[in-house]
Amino acid sequence: MTDDYYRVTLPASEQPTQWYNIVGDLPAPPPPPLHPGTLEPVGPDDLAPLFPMALIGQEVTSERYVDIPGGVLDVLRLWRPSPLMRARRLERALDTPAKIFYKYEGVSPAGSHKPNTAVAQAFYNRAEGVTRLTTETGAGQWGSALAFACAQYGIDCEVWQVAASYRQKPYRKTMMEVWGAAVHSSPSPATEYGRGVLAADPDHPGSLGMAISEAIMMAAADPAARYCLGSVLNHVLMHQTVIGEEALLQMAMVDEQPDVLVGCTGGGSNFAGLAFPFLREKMAGRMSPAVRCVEPASCPSLTRGQYRYDFGDAAQVTPLLKMHTLGHSFIPEPIHAGGLRYHGMSPLLSHVYELGLVEAVAIPQRECFEAGLQFARAEGIIPAPEPTHALAAAVREALACKESGEPKTILTAMCGHGHLDLGAYEAYLQGSLADHELSESEVAAALESVPVLA
Amino acid sequence: MTDDYYRVTLPASEQPTQWYNIVGDLPAPPPPPLHPGTLEPVGPDDLAPLFPMALIGQEVTSERYVDIPGGVLDVLRLWRPSPLMRARRLERALDTPAKIFYKYEGVSPAGSHKPNTAVAQAFYNRAEGVTRLTTETGAGQWGSALAFACAQYGIDCEVWQVAASYRQKPYRKTMMEVWGAAVHSSPSPATEYGRGVLAADPDHPGSLGMAISEAIMMAAADPAARYCLGSVLNHVLMHQTVIGEEALLQMAMVDEQPDVLVGCTGGGSNFAGLAFPFLREKMAGRMSPAVRCVEPASCPSLTRGQYRYDFGDAAQVTPLLKMHTLGHSFIPEPIHAGGLRYHGMSPLLSHVYELGLVEAVAIPQRECFEAGLQFARAEGIIPAPEPTHALAAAVREALACKESGEPKTILTAMCGHGHLDLGAYEAYLQGSLADHELSESEVAAALESVPVLA
């Protein structure tokens, strides 16, 4: 490895073969999901209509490591290990003494980190005889990932795409169809719930919470079908830890440790995927990075939501999850980082935040796009709108280093490319992007939908 | 390397540091470009208003190898060496005894092989003080590549995009703008030639030949500007040979040699990039692959054009090039493989074809999209419309192997992803794609624009 490396490539032989489960290392376990009727913790039987037993087991395990099946590794090998990049040109453009690294997940077929868990979920479902999977998608990244994964294992895939995104991004729908999936605009005529929403407003833009409701209802009604979630749940976050495990090995290859780690947070899986293995090292005293969640100012579940039990979806069909939430009826402004427009935050990441292991900051979207544009011109890669939030935080940190003269090492989660989000860049370039900062009263109103438990 | 490899990764330390120039190994030199007025070979002075001296030198050299400057290697390192993949899942889907490999160039920032030469061209122009570069683009791949490259070296970039593509693919325009380029729809009001065309037909769909004319005219009128071409010329093909040099090393890593090599041909640079290093090995008797050009049935310059001196552009501003041509006034049907819609074929590749070193076949677009869809579902990667032509040829070959039982090794040039071409897949999925096979009289009519030399 020379001093002027740009890309740190992990040999295929060092591809991680275990997922890391941070639950086993935490000083306290995360609060369990509750049945909304009984307020008792949900058991495997409650979840069995929706998930295969293997994933239910992973959802509740406290084992620190879980072996990745060979049938999953085989598919991940199509693009993993993903590259760790040193953003030398961005460093020069910022004139900063900081070193900026980014772990790039846009090399997957679907262009984001999402296939890391989609492949695992499709694999376990197939192993238990499931022939049909349903899911929701916001920006389209998750739906694409599951469509790709289902094509790999010969499973029928049905996706409910948030209506606003369905209309705004026809290419995402086509991408899913290329991989053989059926795609519905949500709210859809396919469910009673969707029909009700459409009756009241035929042009309803939908929301991730609504699309989750529809996908769950369809899976629950078909014994051969199961449901997949692209973020939020423990097993999803665990599947993403291959990102951080690879990054640890790659940072070691160039003798570096992060002083600051930043990642964007929507449901939390991309952030957790990179951060949790580094938090393990931090908890063990082997390194001491500041670890920072970056969320959109228009959907600030960590920084302005409350840590309470709430539903994961709009129609209240999920268990109650203890998480940072803005209220399950909250419908964020249609910002372009569709993957970050979720009312809640992963219960596990919320718990980790409560334990003080990570920080959080909210950034408005124009600053994010500015950072994204600067990154694209310096590094070539055009980031998806979601990781521009992490980039904006990295740029803030690098400019602070310029002020202070500190040569910090910054590690950024670059979770996907923006090839199907160029409409958002066009809006930014034309000056038509607005920032949506929530008022106190908007937050208070949204929080009213959080149930008050007896 | 285990027996079940999917991705063959070349270490960064083995990145090729020289381009291969096949001219030095051919039994006869390619016929020179002629000045259309004098019919004498053009000299460096004729080309100096359009190209920097370093590239003019590369255009005419017969040195077998040319060193790649460090300033070019540094940028190529952002994505090179690119992966060589074994398409095991496609092999299984086809139930063939053949082994199918593909060299994947979609990992570049612009998503295709084009940045390999764009970076080199921008570098040499910058080194000679050029501050503005003009070019044309059809599908948008080349314009994107040059926009990216110019951003790397701080050069202003101006692109004339074929009007039909400009309207059909707004994301491509935005991608170029994200990298800081100015984009014109061609024919454009910016040139006298463009104004003339628009006066006769304000909705003219444009053609690559027209866009080349406009970009050349603009560069010739500005002493600080030069012109870049994304294919066709000798130096462009040479810059692409990093693809084949890497693939040779990667095939050796897994102890394989191709029995058949296929690549799509528009201007010829992607094909030459992969094939020329293998042709060197073939000419030296070290391997003996069949090497096959695949072109669209609607623009079959090799299989149905004539090998004659013709203009490279519609307005007759280029030198005369000895090449396989359908006539410089030929405007192909608006098929979706925009990168293959050029009336001519690289003079060097045409010469290689005349020498009998390569074969050629034309395939209609629906068969290509069918192969593309099958590939996407099996391998995950969604190919651009251009390389689906190579894939269709690979599938034909693999199915022939299934018939004969021969376990041939097939190597395919997978020159880019189709993230910005999903509209074409949508048309295919909806059944609205047509095949355009040229009639004899259409070919004869098109050939009438080829000049008859005294």
Coordinates of C-alpha atoms in Angstrom, one line a residue, chain B residues 12-13 45 63 76 132 177 186 227-228 233 235 254 265 281 284 287 292 294 304 333 374 382 416 436 447:
Chain B
A12 CA -4.1 -1.9 -7.1
S13 CA -0.4 -2.6 -7.3
D45 CA -0.7 21.3 -38.2
E63 CA 5.1 2.6 -30.7
L76 CA -8.2 6.1 -12.9
R132 CA -12.2 24.8 -22.4
E177 CA -24.4 19.7 -14.9
S186 CA -28.0 19.6 -30.8
Y227 CA -12.3 19.3 -29.1
C228 CA -12.6 15.8 -27.7
L233 CA -9.8 7.8 -33.2
H235 CA -5.7 7.5 -29.4
V254 CA -8.0 -17.9 -12.5
T265 CA -19.3 -1.8 -31.5
E281 CA -1.7 -12.4 -27.7
A284 CA 1.8 -13.8 -31.1
M287 CA -3.9 -17.8 -27.5
R292 CA -16.4 -10.9 -32.5
V294 CA -21.5 -7.1 -32.3
R304 CA -23.4 -3.8 -44.3
E333 CA -33.6 4.8 -36.2
Q374 CA -32.0 -12.3 -18.3
I382 CA -28.6 -3.9 -15.2
G416 CA -21.7 0.1 -18.6
H436 CA -35.4 -1.9 -37.2
L447 CA -24.3 5.1 -49.0

